């Protein structure tokens, strides 16, 4: 299951996993249905392994329903990638309570809801891999992103705690913390902000969604079983 | 995956290093594996690897001796023509509480674990810069973050590797060279076999997964970081510890 699996980074993850033979359940908002269709059109044989489930990860009921449907239709859930995320950028002075809540709901409560929704299945299987997409901003903070940084830092606490709780059940829980990646999320930034981000990145470039997807896939491997509770950065040297 | 590429792995004939050598050779790399005192076991390892069809050479040398570092790199260049990957894995422990630790105990561990990585890096760096590509992976330890009773020297050397890694990553960021650390927890090797039985049982009880890691589990992380596709990962510390002291 890949939440936000038809977005920028999510598309790269879904495509890579489908090409590797996994059945991929993309969870997303109504507009992600058409995006999933576009993704399918770009794939050959793997297209039939991409499935779309409309659900808002900020709503627990919808997470539970999606997980139950996936189990019914596919029989199991091996991997959960909590990737859906949003930004509502304002300095704290201007940030509304609604903007704060909205980002925490999707970026932090969403992963919690999804983990709750799949955990019993993974425990029964005695196997599972959970990867949470955090962000470099969770460690560094970022001007205008108090809500986003708080959610992404919180996600690391969630990652480590769940990792501890399921350590002896064949389930690993890790976070991937990307730097600035070229996706619709970053394309929405003002040009000056993008230039600043590149200038701040020692490699002087944005990362590509595919580079993040490779790292996610690495952590999903059966042989990655001793890696848990870890935060793996991929940021071109930004805020190491 | 690594066909035509050359890796230099210090301490590459035993323990974690041997698993790294094997993982890279199995993926097509030519591997130059360093050793220090274990000549017999290094030669046996080389034979065994060649039996599996690996392209491998072994090189005696002390990473804490700058002349040895330069000589070994020269040997590798003469023999294989290039160095794409450097894995600074050679390491030792000399455990004592600070009250009992001598200046020599301190110095020895720093010389091998920290200065060794610096000296080996210096010996290959110009070559990597000239070619505009390279990967350096330093094997640190969970102890570098947490400290450990009786390991002030080891913990300092391993924490030092974090600082070294990040600084070098910054310096090399625009030269096609990535520099990263892998920080293992407790891994089943001779280094861990040296821990008294009872103390080891206590360690395992503290690991959330209740088991030691295996050298080839660490080797997978190293291999991943060396891949061409991992070029946006630099200055990072990748932990692998079964949930210990996350
Ligand atoms: N095992 C663990 O639980 C663990 C956990 C975290 C980190 N690490 C780190 O992982 C690395 C490998 O550990 P290991 O468990 O595989 O240790 P090991 O089995 O004791 O092997 C150590 C290796 O380092 C070489 N070496 C030692 N001193 C050297 C010197 N002065 N010059 C050149 N080579 C030298 C040895 O070569 P010779 O035998 O030929 O002398 C040997 O190949 C070390 O850096 C260690 O600190 C290990
Ligand atoms: N792009 C970057 O530079 C960057 C950097 C670090 C971390 N991240 C993180 O990576 C993840 C993916 O980011 P991206 O750049 O691909 O963003 P994106 O905007 O391209 O994609 C996000 C996807 O999530 C979906 N989504 C949003 N809210 C949802 C909800 N409530 N329920 C279900 N789906 C929802 C969107 O419809 C979209 O498909 C996010 O968590 C983001 O915070 C991105």
Coordinates of C-alpha atoms and ligand atoms in Angstrom, one line a residue:
Chain A
X1 CA 0.0 0.0 0.0
X2 CA 1.4 3.4 -1.0
X3 CA -0.4 6.4 0.3
X4 CA -0.3 9.3 -2.1
X5 CA 1.1 6.7 -4.5
X6 CA 0.2 8.7 -7.6
X7 CA 1.9 11.9 -6.5
X8 CA 5.5 12.9 -7.3
X9 CA 7.5 10.6 -5.1
X10 CA 4.6 8.2 -4.8
X11 CA 4.4 7.6 -8.5
X12 CA 8.1 6.6 -8.6
X13 CA 7.6 4.2 -5.7
X14 CA 4.4 2.7 -7.1
X15 CA 6.0 2.2 -10.5
X16 CA 9.2 0.7 -9.2
X17 CA 7.4 -1.8 -7.0
X18 CA 4.9 -2.8 -9.7
X19 CA 7.8 -3.3 -12.2
X20 CA 9.4 -5.5 -9.5
X21 CA 6.3 -7.7 -9.4
X22 CA 4.4 -6.3 -6.4
X23 CA 0.7 -5.6 -6.5
X24 CA 0.5 -2.0 -5.6
X25 CA -2.5 -0.4 -3.8
X26 CA -2.4 3.4 -4.4
X27 CA -4.4 5.3 -1.8
X28 CA -5.3 8.8 -2.8
X29 CA -7.7 11.7 -3.2
X30 CA -10.3 11.8 -6.0
X31 CA -7.8 13.6 -8.3
X32 CA -5.3 10.8 -7.9
X33 CA -7.6 8.4 -9.8
X34 CA -6.8 10.0 -13.1
X35 CA -3.1 10.2 -12.2
X36 CA -3.1 6.5 -11.5
X37 CA -4.6 6.0 -15.0
X38 CA -1.8 8.1 -16.5
X39 CA 0.8 5.9 -14.6
X40 CA -0.8 2.8 -15.9
X41 CA -0.6 4.1 -19.4
X42 CA 3.2 4.5 -19.0
X43 CA 3.7 0.9 -17.9
X44 CA 3.5 -2.3 -20.0
X45 CA 2.9 -5.6 -18.2
X46 CA 3.0 -4.0 -14.8
X47 CA 0.0 -1.7 -15.4
X48 CA -2.4 -4.4 -14.2
X49 CA -0.7 -4.5 -10.9
X50 CA -1.5 -0.8 -10.1
X51 CA -4.8 -0.5 -8.2
X52 CA -6.4 2.7 -7.0
X53 CA -8.4 3.1 -3.7
X54 CA -9.9 6.5 -3.1
X55 CA -9.3 7.3 0.6
X56 CA -8.2 10.3 2.7
X57 CA -5.5 9.2 5.1
X58 CA -6.5 11.9 7.5
X59 CA -9.7 10.0 8.3
X60 CA -9.2 6.8 10.3
X61 CA -12.4 5.1 9.0
X62 CA -11.2 5.5 5.4
X63 CA -7.8 4.0 6.2
X64 CA -9.4 1.0 7.9
X65 CA -11.8 0.5 5.0
X66 CA -9.0 0.7 2.4
X67 CA -6.8 -1.8 4.4
X68 CA -9.8 -4.2 4.7
X69 CA -10.5 -4.0 1.0
X70 CA -6.9 -4.6 0.1
X71 CA -6.8 -7.7 2.3
X72 CA -10.0 -8.9 0.8
X73 CA -8.8 -8.4 -2.8
X74 CA -5.2 -9.3 -2.5
X75 CA -5.0 -11.5 0.5
X76 CA -2.2 -9.8 2.4
X77 CA -0.3 -6.6 3.0
X78 CA 3.4 -6.9 3.0
X79 CA 4.5 -3.3 2.7
X80 CA 3.0 0.0 3.8
X81 CA 4.6 3.2 2.5
X82 CA 3.2 6.3 4.3
X83 CA 4.0 8.8 1.6
X84 CA 0.9 11.1 1.3
X85 CA 1.8 14.5 2.5
X86 CA 0.8 18.1 2.1
X87 CA 2.2 21.6 2.8
X88 CA 0.3 24.7 4.0
X89 CA 3.2 27.1 4.4
X90 CA 3.1 30.3 6.4
X91 CA 5.2 31.8 9.2
X92 CA 3.8 31.1 12.6
X93 CA 2.6 34.6 12.9
X94 CA 0.4 34.1 9.9
X95 CA -0.3 30.4 10.2
X96 CA -3.9 29.6 11.1
X97 CA -4.9 26.9 13.5
X98 CA -6.6 25.2 10.5
X99 CA -3.4 25.2 8.5
X100 CA -1.6 23.7 11.5
X101 CA -4.3 21.0 12.0
X102 CA -4.6 20.1 8.3
X103 CA -0.9 19.3 7.9
X104 CA -0.7 17.4 11.2
X105 CA -3.8 15.4 10.2
X106 CA -2.5 14.2 6.9
X107 CA 1.3 14.0 7.5
X108 CA 1.3 12.6 11.0
X109 CA -2.1 11.2 12.0
X110 CA -2.4 9.7 8.6
X111 CA 0.6 7.4 9.0
X112 CA -0.6 6.5 12.5
X113 CA -4.1 5.6 11.2
X114 CA -2.6 3.6 8.3
X115 CA -0.3 1.7 10.7
X116 CA -3.2 0.9 12.9
X117 CA -5.1 -0.3 9.9
X118 CA -2.5 -2.7 8.7
X119 CA -0.7 -3.8 11.8
X120 CA -2.8 -6.8 12.8
X121 CA -2.6 -8.2 9.3
X122 CA 1.2 -7.8 9.4
X123 CA 1.4 -9.4 12.9
X124 CA -0.7 -12.3 11.7
X125 CA 1.6 -12.7 8.7
X126 CA 4.7 -12.5 10.9
X127 CA 6.1 -10.2 8.3
X128 CA 5.8 -6.6 7.3
X129 CA 7.7 -3.5 6.2
X130 CA 6.6 0.0 7.0
X131 CA 8.4 3.0 5.5
X132 CA 7.4 6.5 6.5
X133 CA 8.4 9.3 4.2
X134 CA 9.6 12.0 6.6
X135 CA 11.7 15.0 5.5
X136 CA 15.0 16.7 6.1
X137 CA 12.9 19.6 7.4
X138 CA 11.8 17.4 10.3
X139 CA 15.3 17.7 11.7
X140 CA 16.3 21.1 10.4
X141 CA 13.1 23.1 10.6
X142 CA 12.3 25.5 7.8
X143 CA 11.2 29.0 7.5
X144 CA 7.4 29.1 7.0
X145 CA 7.0 25.4 7.7
X146 CA 6.3 25.1 11.5
X147 CA 3.4 22.7 10.8
X148 CA 5.2 20.6 8.2
X149 CA 8.4 20.4 10.3
X150 CA 6.5 19.4 13.4
X151 CA 4.6 16.7 11.5
X152 CA 7.7 15.3 9.9
X153 CA 9.7 15.3 13.2
X154 CA 6.7 13.7 14.9
X155 CA 6.8 11.0 12.3
X156 CA 10.3 10.0 13.4
X157 CA 9.0 9.6 16.9
X158 CA 6.2 7.4 15.6
X159 CA 8.6 5.4 13.5
X160 CA 10.9 4.6 16.4
X161 CA 8.1 3.8 18.8
X162 CA 6.3 1.4 16.5
X163 CA 9.7 -0.2 15.5
X164 CA 10.2 -1.0 19.2
X165 CA 6.7 -2.3 19.7
X166 CA 6.8 -4.8 16.8
X167 CA 10.6 -5.6 16.9
X168 CA 10.1 -9.3 17.6
X169 CA 7.3 -9.8 15.1
X170 CA 9.1 -9.8 11.8
X171 CA 8.0 -6.2 11.1
X172 CA 10.5 -3.4 10.5
X173 CA 9.5 0.3 10.7
X174 CA 11.8 2.9 9.2
X175 CA 11.8 6.5 7.9
X176 CA 13.3 7.9 4.8
X177 CA 14.1 11.6 5.0
X178 CA 14.5 13.2 1.6
X179 CA 15.9 16.7 0.9
X180 CA 14.4 18.7 -1.9
X181 CA 13.0 16.4 -4.6
X182 CA 11.7 17.6 -7.9
X183 CA 7.9 16.9 -7.7
X184 CA 4.7 18.9 -7.9
X185 CA 5.1 19.7 -4.2
X186 CA 8.4 21.6 -4.8
X187 CA 7.3 22.9 -8.2
X188 CA 4.5 24.8 -6.3
X189 CA 7.2 26.7 -4.4
X190 CA 8.1 30.2 -5.6
X191 CA 11.0 30.2 -8.1
X192 CA 13.2 32.1 -5.6
X193 CA 12.6 29.5 -2.9
X194 CA 13.6 26.7 -5.3
X195 CA 16.8 28.5 -6.2
X196 CA 17.5 28.9 -2.5
X197 CA 16.9 25.2 -1.9
X198 CA 19.3 24.3 -4.7
X199 CA 21.9 26.7 -3.4
X200 CA 21.6 25.2 0.1
X201 CA 22.1 21.7 -1.2
X202 CA 25.8 20.9 -1.3
X203 CA 25.3 18.9 -4.5
X204 CA 23.6 22.0 -6.1
X205 CA 20.7 20.0 -7.5
X206 CA 17.3 18.7 -6.6
X207 CA 16.9 15.0 -6.1
X208 CA 14.7 12.9 -8.4
X209 CA 11.7 10.9 -7.2
X210 CA 13.3 7.7 -8.6
X211 CA 16.3 8.1 -6.3
X212 CA 14.0 8.1 -3.3
X213 CA 12.0 5.2 -4.6
X214 CA 15.2 3.1 -4.9
X215 CA 15.9 3.7 -1.2
X216 CA 12.4 2.7 -0.2
X217 CA 12.6 -0.5 -2.2
X218 CA 15.9 -1.3 -0.5
X219 CA 14.3 -1.1 2.9
X220 CA 11.3 -3.3 1.8
X221 CA 13.6 -6.2 0.9
X222 CA 13.2 -9.3 3.0
X223 CA 17.0 -9.2 3.6
X224 CA 16.7 -5.7 5.2
X225 CA 15.3 -7.3 8.4
X226 CA 17.9 -6.0 10.8
X227 CA 17.3 -2.4 9.8
X228 CA 14.5 -1.0 12.0
X229 CA 13.8 2.3 13.8
X230 CA 16.3 4.0 11.4
X231 CA 16.1 7.3 9.6
X232 CA 17.8 7.2 6.2
X233 CA 18.6 10.6 4.8
X234 CA 18.8 11.2 1.0
X235 CA 19.4 14.9 0.5
X236 CA 22.5 15.7 -1.6
X237 CA 24.4 16.7 1.6
X238 CA 21.8 19.2 2.8
X239 CA 21.6 19.4 6.6
X240 CA 23.5 16.2 7.4
Chain B
X1 CA 25.8 -4.2 -11.1
X2 CA 29.5 -3.4 -10.5
X3 CA 31.1 -4.9 -13.6
X4 CA 34.4 -3.2 -14.4
X5 CA 34.5 -1.4 -11.0
X6 CA 37.2 -1.7 -8.4
X7 CA 36.5 -1.7 -4.7
X8 CA 39.1 -1.3 -1.9
X9 CA 37.9 -2.8 1.4
X10 CA 40.1 -2.4 4.4
X11 CA 40.0 -5.3 6.8
X12 CA 38.2 -7.0 3.9
X13 CA 39.2 -10.6 4.6
X14 CA 37.4 -11.1 8.0
X15 CA 34.2 -10.4 9.7
X16 CA 32.0 -7.6 8.3
X17 CA 34.7 -6.7 5.8
X18 CA 34.8 -10.2 4.3
X19 CA 31.0 -10.1 3.9
X20 CA 31.4 -6.7 2.1
X21 CA 34.1 -8.1 -0.2
X22 CA 31.9 -11.1 -1.0
X23 CA 28.8 -9.0 -1.7
X24 CA 30.7 -6.7 -4.0
X25 CA 32.5 -9.5 -5.8
X26 CA 29.2 -11.4 -6.2
X27 CA 27.8 -8.3 -8.0
X28 CA 30.7 -8.2 -10.4
X29 CA 33.2 -5.8 -8.8
X30 CA 36.9 -6.5 -8.6
X31 CA 37.8 -6.3 -4.9
X32 CA 41.1 -5.4 -3.3
X33 CA 40.8 -6.6 0.3
X34 CA 43.2 -5.3 2.9
X35 CA 44.4 -7.3 5.9
X36 CA 47.0 -6.7 8.6
X37 CA 48.0 -9.7 10.8
X38 CA 45.8 -12.4 9.5
X39 CA 48.0 -13.5 6.5
X40 CA 47.0 -17.2 6.7
X41 CA 43.3 -16.6 7.0
X42 CA 43.4 -13.9 4.3
X43 CA 45.0 -16.3 1.8
X44 CA 42.5 -18.9 2.7
X45 CA 39.7 -16.4 2.1
X46 CA 41.1 -15.4 -1.2
X47 CA 41.3 -19.0 -2.4
X48 CA 37.7 -19.6 -1.3
X49 CA 36.5 -16.5 -3.1
X50 CA 38.4 -17.3 -6.3
X51 CA 36.7 -20.7 -6.1
X52 CA 33.4 -18.8 -6.5
X53 CA 34.7 -17.0 -9.5
X54 CA 35.5 -13.7 -7.7
X55 CA 38.1 -11.2 -9.0
X56 CA 40.0 -10.5 -5.9
X57 CA 43.4 -9.4 -4.7
X58 CA 44.6 -9.2 -1.1
X59 CA 47.0 -6.6 0.3
X60 CA 48.8 -6.6 3.6
X61 CA 49.2 -3.2 5.3
X62 CA 48.4 -1.3 8.5
X63 CA 45.9 1.5 8.0
X64 CA 47.4 3.3 11.0
X65 CA 50.7 3.5 9.0
X66 CA 50.5 6.2 6.3
X67 CA 53.3 4.6 4.3
X68 CA 51.3 1.3 4.2
X69 CA 48.2 3.1 3.1
X70 CA 50.0 4.8 0.2
X71 CA 51.7 1.6 -0.8
X72 CA 48.5 -0.5 -0.7
X73 CA 46.7 2.0 -2.9
X74 CA 49.6 2.0 -5.3
X75 CA 49.5 -1.8 -5.4
X76 CA 45.8 -1.7 -6.2
X77 CA 46.3 1.0 -8.9
X78 CA 49.1 -1.0 -10.5
X79 CA 47.1 -4.2 -10.4
X80 CA 43.6 -3.0 -11.3
X81 CA 44.1 0.5 -12.8
X82 CA 41.5 2.3 -10.7
X83 CA 39.6 2.6 -7.4
X84 CA 35.9 3.4 -7.6
X85 CA 34.9 2.5 -4.1
X86 CA 36.7 2.8 -0.7
X87 CA 35.2 1.0 2.3
X88 CA 37.0 2.0 5.5
X89 CA 36.1 -1.0 7.6
X90 CA 39.3 -2.0 9.4
X91 CA 38.7 -1.5 13.1
X92 CA 39.8 -2.6 16.5
X93 CA 38.7 -2.5 20.2
X94 CA 40.9 -2.1 23.2
X95 CA 38.3 -2.0 26.0
X96 CA 39.0 -0.5 29.4
X97 CA 37.3 2.1 31.6
X98 CA 38.9 5.5 31.3
X99 CA 40.4 5.1 34.8
X100 CA 42.4 2.1 33.6
X101 CA 42.8 3.1 29.9
X102 CA 46.4 4.1 29.1
X103 CA 47.3 6.8 26.6
X104 CA 48.6 4.0 24.3
X105 CA 45.2 2.2 24.4
X106 CA 43.5 5.4 23.5
X107 CA 46.0 6.3 20.8
X108 CA 46.0 2.9 19.2
X109 CA 42.3 2.7 18.7
X110 CA 42.1 6.3 17.3
X111 CA 45.0 5.6 15.0
X112 CA 43.4 2.6 13.4
X113 CA 39.7 3.5 13.5
X114 CA 39.8 7.2 12.7
X115 CA 43.2 8.2 11.4
X116 CA 43.2 5.0 9.4
X117 CA 40.1 6.1 7.5
X118 CA 41.6 9.5 7.0
X119 CA 44.9 8.1 5.6
X120 CA 43.2 5.6 3.3
X121 CA 40.9 8.4 2.0
X122 CA 43.8 10.7 1.4
X123 CA 45.6 8.0 -0.5
X124 CA 42.7 7.5 -3.0
X125 CA 41.0 10.9 -3.1
X126 CA 43.0 12.7 -5.8
X127 CA 42.4 9.7 -8.1
X128 CA 38.7 9.9 -7.5
X129 CA 38.6 13.7 -8.0
X130 CA 40.5 13.3 -11.2
X131 CA 37.9 10.8 -12.5
X132 CA 35.1 12.9 -11.1
X133 CA 33.5 9.9 -9.4
X134 CA 33.8 7.8 -6.4
X135 CA 32.1 6.4 -3.3
X136 CA 33.5 6.3 0.2
X137 CA 31.7 4.3 3.0
X138 CA 33.0 4.5 6.5
X139 CA 32.0 1.7 8.9
X140 CA 31.2 3.5 12.2
X141 CA 29.1 2.0 15.0
X142 CA 26.0 2.6 17.1
X143 CA 28.5 3.1 20.0
X144 CA 29.7 6.3 18.2
X145 CA 26.3 7.8 19.1
X146 CA 25.6 6.2 22.5
X147 CA 28.9 5.7 24.1
X148 CA 29.6 2.5 26.1
X149 CA 31.1 1.7 29.4
X150 CA 34.7 0.6 28.7
X151 CA 34.8 2.0 25.2
X152 CA 35.8 5.7 25.5
X153 CA 38.5 5.2 22.8
X154 CA 36.3 3.2 20.5
X155 CA 33.2 5.5 20.9
X156 CA 35.4 8.6 20.3
X157 CA 36.9 7.1 17.2
X158 CA 33.5 6.0 15.8
X159 CA 31.8 9.4 16.6
X160 CA 34.8 11.0 15.0
X161 CA 34.0 9.1 11.8
X162 CA 30.6 10.9 11.7
X163 CA 32.3 14.3 11.7
X164 CA 34.9 13.2 9.2
X165 CA 32.3 11.7 6.9
X166 CA 30.1 14.8 6.9
X167 CA 33.0 17.2 6.4
X168 CA 34.4 15.2 3.5
X169 CA 30.9 14.8 2.0
X170 CA 30.6 18.6 1.9
X171 CA 34.0 19.0 0.4
X172 CA 33.3 16.4 -2.3
X173 CA 29.6 17.3 -3.0
X174 CA 30.2 18.8 -6.4
X175 CA 32.9 16.3 -7.5
X176 CA 30.7 13.2 -8.0
X177 CA 32.0 11.6 -4.9
X178 CA 29.6 10.6 -2.1
X179 CA 30.8 9.9 1.5
X180 CA 28.6 8.1 3.9
X181 CA 28.7 6.1 7.2
X182 CA 27.1 2.8 8.0
X183 CA 26.5 2.4 11.8
X184 CA 26.0 -1.2 12.7
X185 CA 24.7 -2.4 16.1
X186 CA 26.1 -5.7 17.4
X187 CA 27.1 -8.0 14.6
X188 CA 28.1 -11.6 14.8
X189 CA 31.9 -11.5 14.2
X190 CA 35.1 -12.2 16.1
X191 CA 34.9 -8.6 17.5
X192 CA 31.7 -9.5 19.3
X193 CA 32.9 -13.1 20.1
X194 CA 35.5 -11.3 22.3
X195 CA 32.7 -10.1 24.6
X196 CA 32.3 -12.3 27.6
X197 CA 29.3 -14.7 27.4
X198 CA 27.4 -13.1 30.2
X199 CA 27.9 -9.5 28.9
X200 CA 26.8 -10.6 25.4
X201 CA 23.6 -12.1 26.8
X202 CA 22.9 -8.8 28.4
X203 CA 23.5 -7.0 25.1
X204 CA 21.2 -9.3 23.2
X205 CA 18.5 -8.8 25.8
X206 CA 18.7 -5.0 25.1
X207 CA 18.3 -5.4 21.4
X208 CA 14.6 -5.1 20.5
X209 CA 14.9 -7.8 17.9
X210 CA 16.7 -10.1 20.5
X211 CA 19.4 -11.1 18.1
X212 CA 22.8 -10.1 16.7
X213 CA 23.0 -8.9 13.2
X214 CA 24.8 -10.9 10.5
X215 CA 27.8 -9.5 8.5
X216 CA 26.0 -9.9 5.2
X217 CA 23.1 -7.8 6.5
X218 CA 25.6 -4.9 7.0
X219 CA 27.2 -5.7 3.6
X220 CA 23.9 -5.1 1.8
X221 CA 23.7 -1.6 3.1
X222 CA 27.2 -0.9 2.0
X223 CA 26.5 -2.3 -1.4
X224 CA 23.4 -0.2 -1.8
X225 CA 25.3 3.0 -1.0
X226 CA 27.9 2.2 -3.7
X227 CA 25.4 1.9 -6.5
X228 CA 25.4 4.5 -9.2
X229 CA 21.7 5.2 -8.4
X230 CA 22.5 6.2 -4.8
X231 CA 24.3 9.4 -5.9
X232 CA 21.9 11.8 -4.0
X233 CA 22.8 10.1 -0.7
X234 CA 25.8 11.8 0.9
X235 CA 26.8 12.8 4.4
X236 CA 24.3 10.3 5.7
X237 CA 24.6 7.8 8.5
X238 CA 22.7 4.6 7.9
X239 CA 22.0 2.6 11.0
X240 CA 21.5 -1.2 11.1
X241 CA 21.0 -2.4 14.6
X242 CA 17.8 -4.4 15.1
X243 CA 16.3 -1.4 16.9
X244 CA 19.0 -0.9 19.5
X245 CA 19.4 2.6 20.7
X246 CA 17.6 4.2 17.7
Ligands
LIG1 N1 31.1 -6.6 15.0 C1 30.3 -5.6 15.5 O1 29.4 -5.9 16.2 C2 30.5 -4.2 15.0 C3 29.6 -3.3 15.3 C4 29.7 -2.0 14.9 C5 30.8 -1.6 14.1 N2 31.7 -2.6 13.8 C6 32.9 -2.1 13.0 O2 32.9 -2.9 11.8 C7 34.3 -3.0 11.4 C8 34.6 -4.5 11.2 O3 34.4 -5.2 12.4 P1 34.4 -6.7 12.5 O4 33.5 -7.1 13.6 O5 34.3 -7.4 11.2 O6 35.9 -6.9 13.2 P2 36.9 -8.1 13.1 O7 36.3 -9.4 12.7 O8 37.7 -8.0 14.3 O9 37.8 -7.6 11.8 C9 38.7 -6.5 11.9 C10 39.4 -6.3 10.6 O10 40.2 -5.2 10.6 C11 41.5 -5.5 10.2 N3 42.5 -4.6 10.9 C12 42.6 -4.5 12.3 N4 43.6 -3.6 12.6 C13 44.1 -3.2 11.4 C14 45.1 -2.3 11.0 N5 45.8 -1.7 11.9 N6 45.4 -2.1 9.7 C15 44.6 -2.8 8.8 N7 43.7 -3.7 9.0 C16 43.4 -3.9 10.3 C17 41.7 -6.9 10.6 O11 42.7 -7.5 9.8 P3 43.6 -8.7 10.3 O12 42.8 -9.7 10.9 O13 44.3 -9.2 9.1 O14 44.6 -8.1 11.3 C18 40.3 -7.5 10.3 O15 40.2 -7.8 8.9 C19 35.1 -2.3 12.4 O16 35.4 -1.0 12.0 C20 34.2 -2.3 13.6 O17 34.5 -1.3 14.5 C21 31.6 -3.9 14.2
LIG2 N1 9.1 16.8 -2.8 C1 10.0 17.0 -1.8 O1 10.9 17.8 -1.9 C2 9.9 16.3 -0.5 C3 10.9 16.4 0.4 C4 10.8 15.7 1.6 C5 9.7 15.0 1.9 N2 8.7 14.9 1.0 C6 7.5 14.1 1.3 O2 7.3 13.1 0.4 C7 5.9 12.8 0.3 C8 5.5 12.9 -1.1 O3 5.7 14.2 -1.6 P1 5.6 14.6 -3.1 O4 6.6 15.7 -3.4 O5 5.6 13.4 -4.0 O6 4.2 15.4 -3.1 P2 3.0 15.4 -4.1 O7 2.2 16.6 -3.8 O8 3.5 15.3 -5.5 O9 2.2 14.1 -3.8 C9 1.4 13.9 -2.6 C10 0.3 12.9 -2.9 O10 -0.4 12.7 -1.7 C11 -1.8 12.7 -2.0 N3 -2.5 13.2 -0.8 C12 -2.5 14.4 -0.2 N4 -3.3 14.4 0.8 C13 -3.9 13.2 0.9 C14 -4.8 12.6 1.9 N5 -5.3 13.3 2.9 N6 -5.1 11.3 1.7 C15 -4.5 10.6 0.7 N7 -3.7 11.1 -0.2 C16 -3.3 12.4 -0.1 C17 -1.9 13.8 -3.1 O11 -3.1 13.7 -3.8 C18 -0.7 13.4 -4.0 O12 -1.0 12.4 -4.9 C19 5.2 13.7 1.2 O13 5.0 13.1 2.5 C20 6.2 14.8 1.4 O14 6.1 15.5 2.6 C21 8.7 15.5 -0.2

